[in-house]
PDB file of C-alpha atoms in Angstrom:
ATOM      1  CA  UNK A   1      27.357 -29.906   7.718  1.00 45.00           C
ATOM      2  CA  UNK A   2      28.985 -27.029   9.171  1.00 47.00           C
ATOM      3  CA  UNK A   3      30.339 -25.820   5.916  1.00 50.00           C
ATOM      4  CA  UNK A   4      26.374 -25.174   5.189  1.00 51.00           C
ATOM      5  CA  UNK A   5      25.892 -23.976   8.282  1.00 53.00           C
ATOM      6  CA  UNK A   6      27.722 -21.258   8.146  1.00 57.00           C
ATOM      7  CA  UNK A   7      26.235 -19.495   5.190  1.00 60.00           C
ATOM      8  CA  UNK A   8      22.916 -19.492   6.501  1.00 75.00           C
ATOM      9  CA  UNK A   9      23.808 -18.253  10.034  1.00 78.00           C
ATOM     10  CA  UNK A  10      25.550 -15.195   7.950  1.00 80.00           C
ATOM     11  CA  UNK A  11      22.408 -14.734   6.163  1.00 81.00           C
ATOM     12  CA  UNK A  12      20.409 -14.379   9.192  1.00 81.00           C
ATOM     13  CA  UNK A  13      22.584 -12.182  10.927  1.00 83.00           C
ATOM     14  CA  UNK A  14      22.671  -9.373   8.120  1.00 85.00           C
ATOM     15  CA  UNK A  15      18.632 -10.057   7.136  1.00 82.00           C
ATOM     16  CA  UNK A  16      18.536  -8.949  11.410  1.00 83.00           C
ATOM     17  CA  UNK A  17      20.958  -6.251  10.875  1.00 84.00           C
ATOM     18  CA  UNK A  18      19.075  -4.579   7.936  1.00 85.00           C
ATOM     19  CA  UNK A  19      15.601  -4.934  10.190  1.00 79.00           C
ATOM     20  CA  UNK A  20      17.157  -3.500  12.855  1.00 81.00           C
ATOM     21  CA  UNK A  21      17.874  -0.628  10.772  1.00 83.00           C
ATOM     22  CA  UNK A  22      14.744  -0.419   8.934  1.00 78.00           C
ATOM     23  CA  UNK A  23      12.854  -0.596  12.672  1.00 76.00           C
ATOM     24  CA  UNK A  24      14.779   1.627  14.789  1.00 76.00           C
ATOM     25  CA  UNK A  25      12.755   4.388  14.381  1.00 75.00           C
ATOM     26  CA  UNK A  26       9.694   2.269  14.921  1.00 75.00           C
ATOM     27  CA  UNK A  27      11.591   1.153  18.028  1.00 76.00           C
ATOM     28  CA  UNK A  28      11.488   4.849  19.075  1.00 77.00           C
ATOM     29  CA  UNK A  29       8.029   5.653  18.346  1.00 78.00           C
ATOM     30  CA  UNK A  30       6.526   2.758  20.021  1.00 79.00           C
ATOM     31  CA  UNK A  31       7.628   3.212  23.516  1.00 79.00           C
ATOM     32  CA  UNK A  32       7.307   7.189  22.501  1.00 79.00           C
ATOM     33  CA  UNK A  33       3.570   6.398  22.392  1.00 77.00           C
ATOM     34  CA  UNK A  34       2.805   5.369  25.927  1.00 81.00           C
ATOM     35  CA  UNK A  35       5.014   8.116  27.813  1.00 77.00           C
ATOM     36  CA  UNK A  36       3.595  10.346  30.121  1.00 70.00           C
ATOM     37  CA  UNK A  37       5.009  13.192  28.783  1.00 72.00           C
ATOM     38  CA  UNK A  38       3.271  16.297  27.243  1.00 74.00           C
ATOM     39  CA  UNK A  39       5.672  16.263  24.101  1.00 69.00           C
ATOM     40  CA  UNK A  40       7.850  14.075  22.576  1.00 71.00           C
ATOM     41  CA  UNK A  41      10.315  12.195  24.749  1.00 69.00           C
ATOM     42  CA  UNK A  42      13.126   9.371  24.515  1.00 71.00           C
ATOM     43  CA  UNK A  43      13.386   7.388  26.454  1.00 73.00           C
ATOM     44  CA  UNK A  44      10.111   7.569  28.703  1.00 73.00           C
ATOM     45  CA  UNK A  45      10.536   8.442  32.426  1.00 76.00           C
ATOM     46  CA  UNK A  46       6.829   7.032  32.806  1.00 75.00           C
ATOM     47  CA  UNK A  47       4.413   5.318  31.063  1.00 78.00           C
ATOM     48  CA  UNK A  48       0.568   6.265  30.749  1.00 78.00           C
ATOM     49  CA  UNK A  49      -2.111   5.327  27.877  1.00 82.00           C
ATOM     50  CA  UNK A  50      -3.101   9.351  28.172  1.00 81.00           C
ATOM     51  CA  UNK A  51      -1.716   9.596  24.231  1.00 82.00           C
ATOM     52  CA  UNK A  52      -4.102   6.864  23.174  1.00 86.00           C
ATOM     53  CA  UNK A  53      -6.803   8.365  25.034  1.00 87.00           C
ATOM     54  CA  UNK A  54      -6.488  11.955  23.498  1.00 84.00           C
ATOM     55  CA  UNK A  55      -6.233   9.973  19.795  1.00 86.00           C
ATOM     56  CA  UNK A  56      -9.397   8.401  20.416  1.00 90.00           C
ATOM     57  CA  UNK A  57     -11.348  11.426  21.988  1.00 87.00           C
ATOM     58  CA  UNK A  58      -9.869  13.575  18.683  1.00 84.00           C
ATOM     59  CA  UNK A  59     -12.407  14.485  16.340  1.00 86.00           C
ATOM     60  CA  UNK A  60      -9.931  15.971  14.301  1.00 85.00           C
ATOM     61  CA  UNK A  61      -7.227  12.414  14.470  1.00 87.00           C
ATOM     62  CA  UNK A  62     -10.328  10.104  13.455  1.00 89.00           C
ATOM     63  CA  UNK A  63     -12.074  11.919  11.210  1.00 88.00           C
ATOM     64  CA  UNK A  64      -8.383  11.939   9.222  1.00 88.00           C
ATOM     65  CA  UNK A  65      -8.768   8.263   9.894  1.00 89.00           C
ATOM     66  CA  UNK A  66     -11.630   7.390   8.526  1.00 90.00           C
ATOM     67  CA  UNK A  67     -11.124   9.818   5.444  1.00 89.00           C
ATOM     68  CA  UNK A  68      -7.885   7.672   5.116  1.00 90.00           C
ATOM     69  CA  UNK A  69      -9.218   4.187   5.548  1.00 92.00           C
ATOM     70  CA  UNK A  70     -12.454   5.408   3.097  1.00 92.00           C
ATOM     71  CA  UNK A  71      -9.859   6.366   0.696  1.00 92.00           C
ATOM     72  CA  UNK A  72      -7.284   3.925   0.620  1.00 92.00           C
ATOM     73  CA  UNK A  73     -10.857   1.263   0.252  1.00 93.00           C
ATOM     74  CA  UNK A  74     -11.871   2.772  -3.181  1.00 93.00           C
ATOM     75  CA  UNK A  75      -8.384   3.366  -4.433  1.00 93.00           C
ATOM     76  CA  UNK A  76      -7.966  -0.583  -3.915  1.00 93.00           C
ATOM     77  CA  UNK A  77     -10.973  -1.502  -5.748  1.00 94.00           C
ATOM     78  CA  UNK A  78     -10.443   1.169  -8.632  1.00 94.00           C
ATOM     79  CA  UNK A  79      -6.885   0.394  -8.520  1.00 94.00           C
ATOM     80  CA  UNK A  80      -8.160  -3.803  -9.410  1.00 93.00           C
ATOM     81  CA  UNK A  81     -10.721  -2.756 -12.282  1.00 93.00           C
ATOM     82  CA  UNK A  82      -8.027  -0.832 -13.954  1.00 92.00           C
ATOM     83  CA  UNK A  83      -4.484  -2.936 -12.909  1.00 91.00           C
ATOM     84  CA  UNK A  84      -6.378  -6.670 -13.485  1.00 90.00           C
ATOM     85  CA  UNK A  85      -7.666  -5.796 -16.993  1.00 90.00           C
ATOM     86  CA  UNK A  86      -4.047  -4.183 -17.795  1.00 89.00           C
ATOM     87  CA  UNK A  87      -2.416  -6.752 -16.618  1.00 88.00           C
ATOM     88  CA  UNK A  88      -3.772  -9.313 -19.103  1.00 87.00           C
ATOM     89  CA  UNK A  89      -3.679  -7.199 -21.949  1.00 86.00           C
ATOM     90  CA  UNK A  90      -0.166  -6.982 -21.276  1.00 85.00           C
ATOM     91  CA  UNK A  91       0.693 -10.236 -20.483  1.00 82.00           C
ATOM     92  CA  UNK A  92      -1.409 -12.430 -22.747  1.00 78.00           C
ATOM     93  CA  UNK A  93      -1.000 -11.065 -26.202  1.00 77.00           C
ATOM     94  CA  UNK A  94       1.976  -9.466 -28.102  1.00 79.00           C
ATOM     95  CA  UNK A  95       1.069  -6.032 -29.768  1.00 78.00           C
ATOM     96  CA  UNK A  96       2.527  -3.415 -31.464  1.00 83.00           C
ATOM     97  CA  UNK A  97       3.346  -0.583 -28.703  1.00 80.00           C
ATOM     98  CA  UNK A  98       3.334  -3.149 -25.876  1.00 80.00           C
ATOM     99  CA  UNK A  99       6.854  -2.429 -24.126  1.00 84.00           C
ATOM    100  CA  UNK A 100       5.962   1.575 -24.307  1.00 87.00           C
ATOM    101  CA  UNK A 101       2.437   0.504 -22.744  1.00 84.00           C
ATOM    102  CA  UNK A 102       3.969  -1.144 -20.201  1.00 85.00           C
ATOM    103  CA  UNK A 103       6.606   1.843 -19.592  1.00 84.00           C
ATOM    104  CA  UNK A 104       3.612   4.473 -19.258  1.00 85.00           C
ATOM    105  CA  UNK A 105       1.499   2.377 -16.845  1.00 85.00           C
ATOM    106  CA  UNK A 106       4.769   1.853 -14.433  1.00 85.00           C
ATOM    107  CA  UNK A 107       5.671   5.637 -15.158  1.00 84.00           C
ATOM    108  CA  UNK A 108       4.263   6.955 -12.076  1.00 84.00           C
ATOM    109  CA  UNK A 109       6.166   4.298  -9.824  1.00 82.00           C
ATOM    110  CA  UNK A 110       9.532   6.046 -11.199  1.00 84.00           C
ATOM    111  CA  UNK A 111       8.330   9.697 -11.539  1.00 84.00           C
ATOM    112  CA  UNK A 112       8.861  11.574  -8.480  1.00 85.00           C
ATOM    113  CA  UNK A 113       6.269  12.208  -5.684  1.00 85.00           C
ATOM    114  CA  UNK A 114       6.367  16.028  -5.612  1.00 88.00           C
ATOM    115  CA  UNK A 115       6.154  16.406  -9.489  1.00 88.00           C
ATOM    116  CA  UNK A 116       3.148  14.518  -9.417  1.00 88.00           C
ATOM    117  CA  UNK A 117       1.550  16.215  -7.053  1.00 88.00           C
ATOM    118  CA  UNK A 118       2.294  19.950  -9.064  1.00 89.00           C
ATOM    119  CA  UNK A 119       0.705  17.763 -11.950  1.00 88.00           C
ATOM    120  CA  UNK A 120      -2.250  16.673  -9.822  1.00 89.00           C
ATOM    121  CA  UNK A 121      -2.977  20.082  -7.977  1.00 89.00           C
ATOM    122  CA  UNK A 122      -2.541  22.282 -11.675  1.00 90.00           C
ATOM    123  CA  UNK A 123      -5.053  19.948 -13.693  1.00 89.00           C
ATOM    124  CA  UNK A 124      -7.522  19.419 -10.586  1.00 89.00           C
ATOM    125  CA  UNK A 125      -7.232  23.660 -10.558  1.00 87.00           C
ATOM    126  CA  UNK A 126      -8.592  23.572 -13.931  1.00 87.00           C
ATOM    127  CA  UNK A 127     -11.483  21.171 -13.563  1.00 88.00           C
ATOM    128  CA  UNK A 128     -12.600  21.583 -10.150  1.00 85.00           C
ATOM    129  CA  UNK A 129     -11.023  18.297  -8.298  1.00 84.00           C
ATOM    130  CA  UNK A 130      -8.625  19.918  -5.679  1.00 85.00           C
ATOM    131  CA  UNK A 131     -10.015  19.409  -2.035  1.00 84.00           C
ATOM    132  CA  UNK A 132     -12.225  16.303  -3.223  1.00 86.00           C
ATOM    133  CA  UNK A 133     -12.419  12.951  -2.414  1.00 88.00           C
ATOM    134  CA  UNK A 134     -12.779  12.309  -6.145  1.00 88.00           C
ATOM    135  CA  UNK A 135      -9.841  13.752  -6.762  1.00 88.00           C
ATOM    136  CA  UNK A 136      -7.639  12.381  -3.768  1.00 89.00           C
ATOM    137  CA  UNK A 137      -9.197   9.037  -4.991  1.00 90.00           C
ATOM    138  CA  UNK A 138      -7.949   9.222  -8.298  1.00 91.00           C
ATOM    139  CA  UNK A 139      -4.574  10.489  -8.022  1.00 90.00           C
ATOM    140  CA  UNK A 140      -3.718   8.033  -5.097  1.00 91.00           C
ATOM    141  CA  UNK A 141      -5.340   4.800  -7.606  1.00 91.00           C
ATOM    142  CA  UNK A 142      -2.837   6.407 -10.163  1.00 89.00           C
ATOM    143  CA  UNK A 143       0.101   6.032  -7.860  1.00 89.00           C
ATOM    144  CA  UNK A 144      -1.338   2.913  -6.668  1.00 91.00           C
ATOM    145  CA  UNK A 145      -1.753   0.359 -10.432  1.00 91.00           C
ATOM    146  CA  UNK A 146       2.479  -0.079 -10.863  1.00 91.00           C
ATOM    147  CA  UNK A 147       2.346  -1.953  -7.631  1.00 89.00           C
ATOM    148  CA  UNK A 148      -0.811  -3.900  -8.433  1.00 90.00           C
ATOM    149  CA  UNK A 149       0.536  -4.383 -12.114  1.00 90.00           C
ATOM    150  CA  UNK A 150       3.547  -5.934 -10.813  1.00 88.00           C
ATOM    151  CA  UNK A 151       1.870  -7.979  -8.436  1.00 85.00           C
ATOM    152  CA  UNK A 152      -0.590  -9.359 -10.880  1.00 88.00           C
ATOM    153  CA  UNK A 153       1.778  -9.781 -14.142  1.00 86.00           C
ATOM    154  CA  UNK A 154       3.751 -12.240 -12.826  1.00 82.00           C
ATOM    155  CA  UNK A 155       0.891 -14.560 -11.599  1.00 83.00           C
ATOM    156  CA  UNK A 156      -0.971 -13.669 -15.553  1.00 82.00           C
ATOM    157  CA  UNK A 157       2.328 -14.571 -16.978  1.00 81.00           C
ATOM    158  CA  UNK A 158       2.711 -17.999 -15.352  1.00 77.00           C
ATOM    159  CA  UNK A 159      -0.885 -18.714 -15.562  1.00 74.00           C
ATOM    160  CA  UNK A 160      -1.483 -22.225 -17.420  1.00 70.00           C
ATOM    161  CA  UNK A 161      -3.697 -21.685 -20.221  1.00 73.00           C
ATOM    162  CA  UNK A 162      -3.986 -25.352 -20.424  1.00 75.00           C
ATOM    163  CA  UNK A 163      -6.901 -25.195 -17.951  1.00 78.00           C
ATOM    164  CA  UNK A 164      -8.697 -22.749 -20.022  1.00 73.00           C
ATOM    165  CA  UNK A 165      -8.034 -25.152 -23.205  1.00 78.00           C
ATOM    166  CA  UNK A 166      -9.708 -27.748 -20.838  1.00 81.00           C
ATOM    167  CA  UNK A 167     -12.556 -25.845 -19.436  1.00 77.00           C
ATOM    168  CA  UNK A 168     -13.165 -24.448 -23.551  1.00 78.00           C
ATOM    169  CA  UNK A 169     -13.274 -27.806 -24.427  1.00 79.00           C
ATOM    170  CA  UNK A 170     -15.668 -29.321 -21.890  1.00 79.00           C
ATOM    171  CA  UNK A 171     -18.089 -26.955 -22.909  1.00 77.00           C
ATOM    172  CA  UNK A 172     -17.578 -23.528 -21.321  1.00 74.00           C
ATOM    173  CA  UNK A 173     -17.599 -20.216 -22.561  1.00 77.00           C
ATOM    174  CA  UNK A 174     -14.739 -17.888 -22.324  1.00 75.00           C
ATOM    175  CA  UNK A 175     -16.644 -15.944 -19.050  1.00 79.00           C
ATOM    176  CA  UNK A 176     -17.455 -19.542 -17.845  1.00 75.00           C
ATOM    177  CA  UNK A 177     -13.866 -20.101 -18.336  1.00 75.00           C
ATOM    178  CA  UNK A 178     -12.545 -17.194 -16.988  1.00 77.00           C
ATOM    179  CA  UNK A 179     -15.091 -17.318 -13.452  1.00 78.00           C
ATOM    180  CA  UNK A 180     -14.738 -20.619 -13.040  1.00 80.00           C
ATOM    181  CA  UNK A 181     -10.790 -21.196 -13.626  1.00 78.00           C
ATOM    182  CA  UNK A 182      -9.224 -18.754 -14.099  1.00 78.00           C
ATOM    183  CA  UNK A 183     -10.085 -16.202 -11.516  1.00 80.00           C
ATOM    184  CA  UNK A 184     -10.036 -18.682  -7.949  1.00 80.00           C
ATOM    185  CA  UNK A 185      -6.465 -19.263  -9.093  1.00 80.00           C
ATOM    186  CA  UNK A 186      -5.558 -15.728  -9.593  1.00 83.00           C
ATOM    187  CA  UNK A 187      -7.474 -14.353  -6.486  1.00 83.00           C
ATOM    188  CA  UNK A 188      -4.198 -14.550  -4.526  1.00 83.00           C
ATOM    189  CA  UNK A 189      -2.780 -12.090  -6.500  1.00 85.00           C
ATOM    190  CA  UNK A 190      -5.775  -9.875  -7.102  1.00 88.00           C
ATOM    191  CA  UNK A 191      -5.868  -9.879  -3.026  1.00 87.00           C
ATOM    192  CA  UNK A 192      -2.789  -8.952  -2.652  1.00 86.00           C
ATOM    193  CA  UNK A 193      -2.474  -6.320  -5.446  1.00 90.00           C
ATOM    194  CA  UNK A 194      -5.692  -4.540  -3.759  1.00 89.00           C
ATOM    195  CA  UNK A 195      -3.239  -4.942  -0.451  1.00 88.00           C
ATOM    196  CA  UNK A 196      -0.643  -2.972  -2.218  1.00 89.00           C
ATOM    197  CA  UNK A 197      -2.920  -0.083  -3.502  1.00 91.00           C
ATOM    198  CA  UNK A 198      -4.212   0.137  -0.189  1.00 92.00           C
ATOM    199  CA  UNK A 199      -1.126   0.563   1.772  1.00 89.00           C
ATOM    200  CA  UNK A 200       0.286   2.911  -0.785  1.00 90.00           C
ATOM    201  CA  UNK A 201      -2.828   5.133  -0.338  1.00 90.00           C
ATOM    202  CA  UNK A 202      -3.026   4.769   3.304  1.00 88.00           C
ATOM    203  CA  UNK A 203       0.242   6.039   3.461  1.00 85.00           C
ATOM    204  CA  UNK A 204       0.655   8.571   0.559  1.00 87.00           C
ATOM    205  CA  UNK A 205       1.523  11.755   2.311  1.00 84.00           C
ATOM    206  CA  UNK A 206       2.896  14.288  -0.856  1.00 87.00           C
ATOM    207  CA  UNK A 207       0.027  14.205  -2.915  1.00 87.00           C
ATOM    208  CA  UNK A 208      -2.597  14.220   0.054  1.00 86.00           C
ATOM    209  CA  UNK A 209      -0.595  17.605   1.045  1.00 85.00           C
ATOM    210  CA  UNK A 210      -1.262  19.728  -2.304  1.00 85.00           C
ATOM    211  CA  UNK A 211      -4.673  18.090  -3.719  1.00 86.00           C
ATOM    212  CA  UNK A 212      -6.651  17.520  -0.440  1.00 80.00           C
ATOM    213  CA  UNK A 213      -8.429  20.191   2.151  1.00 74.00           C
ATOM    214  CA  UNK A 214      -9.939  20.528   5.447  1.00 72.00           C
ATOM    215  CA  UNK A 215     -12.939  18.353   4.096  1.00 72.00           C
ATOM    216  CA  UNK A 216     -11.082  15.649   2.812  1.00 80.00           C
ATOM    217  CA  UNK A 217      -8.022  16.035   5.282  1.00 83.00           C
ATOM    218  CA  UNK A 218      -6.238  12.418   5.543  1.00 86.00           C
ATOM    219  CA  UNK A 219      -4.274  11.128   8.497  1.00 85.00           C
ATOM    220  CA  UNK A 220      -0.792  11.617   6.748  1.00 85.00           C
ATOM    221  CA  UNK A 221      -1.956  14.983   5.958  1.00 86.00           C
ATOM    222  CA  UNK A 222      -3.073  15.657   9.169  1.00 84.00           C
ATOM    223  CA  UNK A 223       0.160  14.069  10.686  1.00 82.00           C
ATOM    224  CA  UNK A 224       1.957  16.261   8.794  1.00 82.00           C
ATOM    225  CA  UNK A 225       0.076  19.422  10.296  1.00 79.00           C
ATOM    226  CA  UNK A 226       0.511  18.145  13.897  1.00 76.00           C
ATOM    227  CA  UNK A 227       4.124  18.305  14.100  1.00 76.00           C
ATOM    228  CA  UNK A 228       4.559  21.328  12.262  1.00 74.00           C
ATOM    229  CA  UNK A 229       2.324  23.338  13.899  1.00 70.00           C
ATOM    230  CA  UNK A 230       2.037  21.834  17.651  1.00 70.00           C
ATOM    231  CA  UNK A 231       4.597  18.685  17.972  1.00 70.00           C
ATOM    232  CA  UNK A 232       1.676  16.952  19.070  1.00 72.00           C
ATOM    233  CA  UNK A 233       2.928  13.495  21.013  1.00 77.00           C
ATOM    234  CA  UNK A 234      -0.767  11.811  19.689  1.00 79.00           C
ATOM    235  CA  UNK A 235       1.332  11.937  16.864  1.00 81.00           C
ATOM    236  CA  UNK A 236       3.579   8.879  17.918  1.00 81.00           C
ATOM    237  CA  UNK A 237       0.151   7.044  18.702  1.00 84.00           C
ATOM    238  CA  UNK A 238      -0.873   7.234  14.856  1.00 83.00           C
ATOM    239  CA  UNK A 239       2.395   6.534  13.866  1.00 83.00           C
ATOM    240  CA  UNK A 240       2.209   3.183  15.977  1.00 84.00           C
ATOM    241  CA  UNK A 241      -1.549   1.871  14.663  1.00 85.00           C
ATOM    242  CA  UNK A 242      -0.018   2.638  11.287  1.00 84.00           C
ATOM    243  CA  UNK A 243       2.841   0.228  11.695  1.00 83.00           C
ATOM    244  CA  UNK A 244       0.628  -2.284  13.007  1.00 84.00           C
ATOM    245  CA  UNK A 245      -2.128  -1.993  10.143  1.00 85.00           C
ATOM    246  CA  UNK A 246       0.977  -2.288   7.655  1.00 81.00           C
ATOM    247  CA  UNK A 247       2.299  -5.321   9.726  1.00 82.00           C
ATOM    248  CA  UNK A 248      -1.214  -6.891   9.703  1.00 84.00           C
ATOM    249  CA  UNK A 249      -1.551  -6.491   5.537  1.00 82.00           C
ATOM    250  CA  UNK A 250       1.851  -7.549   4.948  1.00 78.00           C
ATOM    251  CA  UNK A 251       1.650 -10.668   7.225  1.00 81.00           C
ATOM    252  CA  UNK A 252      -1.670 -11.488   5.181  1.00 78.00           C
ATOM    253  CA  UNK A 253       0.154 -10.924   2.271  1.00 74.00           C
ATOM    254  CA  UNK A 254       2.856 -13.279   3.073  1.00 76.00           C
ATOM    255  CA  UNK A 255       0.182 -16.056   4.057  1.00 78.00           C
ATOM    256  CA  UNK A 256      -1.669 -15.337   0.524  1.00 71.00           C
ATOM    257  CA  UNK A 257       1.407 -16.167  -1.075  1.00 69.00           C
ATOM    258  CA  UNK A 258       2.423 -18.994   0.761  1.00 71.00           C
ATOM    259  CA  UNK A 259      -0.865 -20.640   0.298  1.00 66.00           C
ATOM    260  CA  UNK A 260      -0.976 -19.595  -3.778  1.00 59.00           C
ATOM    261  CA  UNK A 261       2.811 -21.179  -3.710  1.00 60.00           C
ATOM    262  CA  UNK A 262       1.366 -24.906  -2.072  1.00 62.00           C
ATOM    263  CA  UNK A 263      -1.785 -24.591  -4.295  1.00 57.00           C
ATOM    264  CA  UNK A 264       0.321 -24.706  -7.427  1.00 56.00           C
TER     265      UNK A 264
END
């Protein structure tokens, strides 16, 4: 017994160490968030809710906010109708040109984040997208379908296509098929791929900086203004909500998944 033991208790003490040092900085920020201070301070000599306060009496902070949360909606549900089709195509026949399919529609997952921006801000230039939510839209879905490929492949890949044998031969059509077998079981995945896209928009702070303007200003963007023009300490408020809203989707990620696992 404690020859098991042992392996799992070393486990668990380097999965804490490598949280610890994934959250330290969170671990500064939060606390950060309810000082009384005027500017940025570590640790807090008093604690008031004034940050808070000023975030939520900031037309500037949650108009970013909403622009954010607006975008990071529509890049989920354009990053589905484009990742969900993909990912059967690749996944459910063989074709000629398949792997270098694949490569191209994971390409901007390994290109980096400020040469896709230059790409982004030079052909918006040329057909009028810069400073639009079309074009912040867009760009952040095209970041957004290698996570929601991934996601979905590997639930399209294990699929059983015995059900959709069965359902063919009771009767249905292949749309009956697909509605009424094939996408409840998958919905785990397409939830959680639209999850991804949002988080990955929510956050995306490069792109934002080059392709979107005063009109379509997001909160990263806007983040990214406050400290370098005024160090504002509301700054360590948004940084906090944003934790928590990435906390929140990841925990209902996890229970997706576990509930897809104990459906299987």
């Amino acid at each position: 017994m404690i020859h098991h033991d042992r392996p799992s208790r070393l486990n668990l003490v380097l999965a804490l160490a490598v949280a610890l040092f994934i959250l330290a900085p969170v671990l500064v920020l939060v606390p950060m968030s309810f000082s009384a201070s005027r500017s940025f301070e570590f640790p807090p000599r008093s604690f008031s809710l004034g940050h808070y306060a000023a975030y939520f009496q900031s037309d500037a902070w949650l108009s970013a906010t909403a622009n954010s949360l607006a975008i990071a909606a529509g890049c989920s549900v354009l990053t589905l109708l484009l990742s969900v089709p993909a990912a059967f195509a690749l996944n459910r026949r063989q074709f000629r040109g398949q792997n270098l399919a694949r490569a191209l529609l994971l390409l901007p997952m390994l290109v980096p984040s400020i040469i896709m921006a230059i790409s982004y801000y030079t052909l918006y230039a040329e057909i009028g997208l810069n400073q639009t939510y079309a074009g912040v839209l867009m760009a952040h879905a095209a970041g957004s379908i290698p996570l929601a490929l991934i996601a979905l492949s590997a639930t399209v890949r294990g699929f059983d296509r015995n059900l959709e044998r069965a359902a063919a031969i009771c009767g249905a059509t292949p749309w009956q098929g697909f509605r009424m077998v094939t996408l409840p079981l998958i919905t785990p995945a397409i939830v959680i791929a639209g999850i991804f896209a949002f988080v990955h928009s929510f956050d995306e702070a490069v792109i934002s900086l080059f392709i979107a303007g005063r009109e379509v200003n997001t909160l990263p963007r806007r983040a990214f203004e406050s400290i370098r023009l005024d160090a504002d300490p509301v700054l360590s408020v948004v940084s906090t909500l944003t934790v928590v809203l990435v906390i929140f989707l990841f925990s209902a990620v996890s229970l997706l998944r576990r509930r897809a696992a104990m459906s299987r």
